[in-house]
Amino acid sequence: MKAKAVNKKKKKRALVNQIKASFPAKSINESLSRMIVSSIVCQLDPTIDELADIKTSVSEAVTNSIVHGYSNNGIGEINLYVCYYDDNTVRIIIKDKGRGIEDIKKAMTPLYTTDESGERTGMGFSIMQNFMDKIKVISKPGKGTTVIFDKKIKK
């Protein structure tokens, strides 16, 4: 008996909805970013916990851009992209053109911070890693940082 070849092609997921926004790197806009993300994510009818995880992760990433990327001076812009696919996966991209991160692995260590004031206890990447299904950080010193995370909303 001849074995049949199994077709293991991944089904390409289709984009259902998306939103793009940009706003000044000011702490007042951290709550705005959560609201923008929530407006898209709520279309998937997430649980309260799923929505809270996503909103917390977005808060951490946006706060990182403000505090670490632009040194909390409000000069600069943050770009936010949120989309979801027909497999109920949400993708969130938060991008700045700030200072960038020299050592991403070190920055993702719990409690690591570049904030010299002593007011901050870490960059929040460990929180994002715990709350999201996937996280990717792309950064170059002097060029900025992009944080990409995915979360599958369970139905």
mmCIF file of C-alpha atoms in Angstrom:
data_model
loop_
_atom_site.group_PDB
_atom_site.id
_atom_site.type_symbol
_atom_site.label_atom_id
_atom_site.label_comp_id
_atom_site.label_asym_id
_atom_site.label_seq_id
_atom_site.Cartn_x
_atom_site.Cartn_y
_atom_site.Cartn_z
ATOM 1 C CA MET A 1 0.000 0.000 0.000
ATOM 2 C CA LYS A 2 1.374 3.393 -1.002
ATOM 3 C CA ALA A 3 1.311 6.183 1.585
ATOM 4 C CA LYS A 4 -0.550 9.313 0.580
ATOM 5 C CA ALA A 5 1.277 12.607 0.759
ATOM 6 C CA VAL A 6 -0.237 14.879 3.316
ATOM 7 C CA ASN A 7 -0.791 18.432 2.182
ATOM 8 C CA LYS A 8 0.553 20.563 5.011
ATOM 9 C CA LYS A 9 0.099 23.941 3.382
ATOM 10 C CA LYS A 10 -0.936 26.572 5.847
ATOM 11 C CA LYS A 11 -4.263 28.140 5.074
ATOM 12 C CA LYS A 12 -3.713 31.793 4.350
ATOM 13 C CA ARG A 13 -5.746 33.850 6.731
ATOM 14 C CA ALA A 14 -7.760 36.763 5.465
ATOM 15 C CA LEU A 15 -7.747 40.267 6.885
ATOM 16 C CA VAL A 16 -11.188 41.206 8.241
ATOM 17 C CA ASN A 17 -10.687 44.695 9.665
ATOM 18 C CA GLN A 18 -7.923 47.135 10.530
ATOM 19 C CA ILE A 19 -7.150 50.589 11.781
ATOM 20 C CA LYS A 20 -4.051 52.762 11.569
ATOM 21 C CA ALA A 21 -3.421 55.724 13.829
ATOM 22 C CA SER A 22 -0.601 58.025 14.759
ATOM 23 C CA PHE A 23 -0.381 60.376 17.695
ATOM 24 C CA PRO A 24 2.158 62.471 19.596
ATOM 25 C CA ALA A 25 4.344 60.619 22.084
ATOM 26 C CA LYS A 26 2.622 62.120 25.116
ATOM 27 C CA SER A 27 1.481 60.185 28.149
ATOM 28 C CA ILE A 28 -2.087 61.442 27.691
ATOM 29 C CA ASN A 29 -2.253 59.334 24.499
ATOM 30 C CA GLU A 30 -1.525 56.054 26.269
ATOM 31 C CA SER A 31 -5.234 55.766 27.152
ATOM 32 C CA LEU A 32 -6.145 56.757 23.579
ATOM 33 C CA SER A 33 -4.110 53.827 22.262
ATOM 34 C CA ARG A 34 -6.033 51.416 24.512
ATOM 35 C CA MET A 35 -9.350 52.780 23.264
ATOM 36 C CA ILE A 36 -8.326 52.446 19.606
ATOM 37 C CA VAL A 37 -7.216 48.855 20.119
ATOM 38 C CA SER A 38 -10.360 48.020 22.103
ATOM 39 C CA SER A 39 -12.608 49.328 19.340
ATOM 40 C CA ILE A 40 -11.193 46.767 16.922
ATOM 41 C CA VAL A 41 -10.709 43.877 19.356
ATOM 42 C CA CYS A 42 -14.275 44.154 20.706
ATOM 43 C CA GLN A 43 -15.577 43.193 17.269
ATOM 44 C CA LEU A 44 -14.316 39.674 18.084
ATOM 45 C CA ASP A 45 -16.272 39.475 21.348
ATOM 46 C CA PRO A 46 -13.259 38.790 23.599
ATOM 47 C CA THR A 47 -13.514 37.792 27.230
ATOM 48 C CA ILE A 48 -12.844 40.496 29.799
ATOM 49 C CA ASP A 49 -9.501 38.837 30.550
ATOM 50 C CA GLU A 50 -8.461 38.711 26.876
ATOM 51 C CA LEU A 51 -9.319 42.384 26.418
ATOM 52 C CA ALA A 52 -7.517 43.352 29.636
ATOM 53 C CA ASP A 53 -4.388 41.431 28.556
ATOM 54 C CA ILE A 54 -4.349 43.205 25.206
ATOM 55 C CA LYS A 55 -4.979 46.651 26.680
ATOM 56 C CA THR A 56 -2.234 46.151 29.272
ATOM 57 C CA SER A 57 0.240 45.055 26.604
ATOM 58 C CA VAL A 58 -0.608 48.068 24.448
ATOM 59 C CA SER A 59 -0.178 50.364 27.459
ATOM 60 C CA GLU A 60 3.244 48.896 28.169
ATOM 61 C CA ALA A 61 4.441 49.241 24.561
ATOM 62 C CA VAL A 62 3.153 52.805 24.152
ATOM 63 C CA THR A 63 4.579 53.842 27.529
ATOM 64 C CA ASN A 64 7.940 52.361 26.473
ATOM 65 C CA SER A 65 7.899 54.528 23.354
ATOM 66 C CA ILE A 66 7.103 57.647 25.356
ATOM 67 C CA VAL A 67 9.451 57.101 28.298
ATOM 68 C CA HIS A 68 12.354 55.235 26.713
ATOM 69 C CA GLY A 69 12.102 56.024 23.011
ATOM 70 C CA TYR A 70 11.519 59.742 23.314
ATOM 71 C CA SER A 71 12.699 60.300 26.907
ATOM 72 C CA ASN A 72 9.235 61.470 27.980
ATOM 73 C CA ASN A 73 9.659 64.841 26.256
ATOM 74 C CA GLY A 74 6.543 64.525 24.091
ATOM 75 C CA ILE A 75 8.493 65.163 20.914
ATOM 76 C CA GLY A 76 7.946 62.368 18.460
ATOM 77 C CA GLU A 77 5.184 60.264 17.058
ATOM 78 C CA ILE A 78 3.856 56.809 17.761
ATOM 79 C CA ASN A 79 2.259 54.759 14.999
ATOM 80 C CA LEU A 80 -0.337 52.152 15.900
ATOM 81 C CA TYR A 81 -1.702 49.490 13.608
ATOM 82 C CA VAL A 82 -4.368 47.016 14.727
ATOM 83 C CA CYS A 83 -5.960 44.333 12.603
ATOM 84 C CA TYR A 84 -7.729 41.049 12.950
ATOM 85 C CA TYR A 85 -8.014 38.056 10.715
ATOM 86 C CA ASP A 86 -10.675 35.483 9.952
ATOM 87 C CA ASP A 87 -8.998 33.025 12.353
ATOM 88 C CA ASN A 88 -9.702 35.468 15.264
ATOM 89 C CA THR A 89 -6.071 36.503 15.575
ATOM 90 C CA VAL A 90 -5.429 40.120 16.492
ATOM 91 C CA ARG A 91 -2.138 41.705 15.407
ATOM 92 C CA ILE A 92 -0.970 44.939 16.987
ATOM 93 C CA ILE A 93 2.031 46.932 15.801
ATOM 94 C CA ILE A 94 3.379 49.870 17.781
ATOM 95 C CA LYS A 95 6.204 51.808 16.179
ATOM 96 C CA ASP A 96 8.283 54.802 17.162
ATOM 97 C CA LYS A 97 11.276 56.567 15.631
ATOM 98 C CA GLY A 98 12.928 57.248 18.963
ATOM 99 C CA ARG A 99 16.269 56.242 20.465
ATOM 100 C CA GLY A 100 15.935 52.548 19.705
ATOM 101 C CA ILE A 101 17.192 49.662 21.807
ATOM 102 C CA GLU A 102 20.844 48.625 21.744
ATOM 103 C CA ASP A 103 20.357 45.169 23.264
ATOM 104 C CA ILE A 104 16.837 43.773 22.762
ATOM 105 C CA LYS A 105 17.544 40.606 24.737
ATOM 106 C CA LYS A 106 18.714 42.650 27.735
ATOM 107 C CA ALA A 107 15.755 45.033 27.388
ATOM 108 C CA MET A 108 13.365 42.084 27.578
ATOM 109 C CA THR A 109 14.825 41.017 30.928
ATOM 110 C CA PRO A 110 12.349 41.589 33.791
ATOM 111 C CA LEU A 111 12.988 44.821 35.728
ATOM 112 C CA TYR A 112 15.450 46.212 33.155
ATOM 113 C CA THR A 113 14.981 49.932 32.502
ATOM 114 C CA THR A 114 16.795 52.856 30.904
ATOM 115 C CA ASP A 115 14.906 55.307 33.093
ATOM 116 C CA GLU A 116 17.489 56.909 35.369
ATOM 117 C CA SER A 117 14.978 58.703 37.600
ATOM 118 C CA GLY A 118 14.315 55.545 39.598
ATOM 119 C CA GLU A 119 10.566 55.870 39.029
ATOM 120 C CA ARG A 120 10.325 52.923 36.625
ATOM 121 C CA THR A 121 10.972 49.277 37.432
ATOM 122 C CA GLY A 122 11.145 47.754 33.974
ATOM 123 C CA MET A 123 10.283 48.119 30.330
ATOM 124 C CA GLY A 124 7.271 45.842 30.477
ATOM 125 C CA PHE A 125 8.334 43.312 27.859
ATOM 126 C CA SER A 126 7.895 40.463 30.330
ATOM 127 C CA ILE A 127 4.286 41.563 30.867
ATOM 128 C CA MET A 128 3.688 41.629 27.112
ATOM 129 C CA GLN A 129 5.244 38.171 26.756
ATOM 130 C CA ASN A 130 2.940 36.784 29.453
ATOM 131 C CA PHE A 131 -0.240 38.316 28.072
ATOM 132 C CA MET A 132 0.203 37.876 24.321
ATOM 133 C CA ASP A 133 0.627 34.723 22.218
ATOM 134 C CA LYS A 134 3.551 36.105 20.200
ATOM 135 C CA ILE A 135 5.794 39.130 20.546
ATOM 136 C CA LYS A 136 8.517 40.401 18.258
ATOM 137 C CA VAL A 137 10.689 43.441 18.886
ATOM 138 C CA ILE A 138 12.635 45.101 16.092
ATOM 139 C CA SER A 139 14.918 47.984 16.976
ATOM 140 C CA LYS A 140 17.988 49.874 15.825
ATOM 141 C CA PRO A 141 19.740 52.507 17.904
ATOM 142 C CA GLY A 142 18.875 55.953 16.589
ATOM 143 C CA LYS A 143 16.169 54.554 14.291
ATOM 144 C CA GLY A 144 13.384 53.550 16.683
ATOM 145 C CA THR A 145 11.546 50.463 17.836
ATOM 146 C CA THR A 146 8.700 48.361 16.503
ATOM 147 C CA VAL A 147 6.785 45.971 18.762
ATOM 148 C CA ILE A 148 4.546 43.414 17.065
ATOM 149 C CA PHE A 149 2.257 41.146 19.005
ATOM 150 C CA ASP A 150 -0.453 38.641 18.210
ATOM 151 C CA LYS A 151 -3.287 37.319 20.339
ATOM 152 C CA LYS A 152 -5.802 34.690 19.311
ATOM 153 C CA ILE A 153 -9.275 35.414 20.641
ATOM 154 C CA LYS A 154 -10.903 32.148 21.629
ATOM 155 C CA LYS A 155 -14.461 31.551 20.502
#
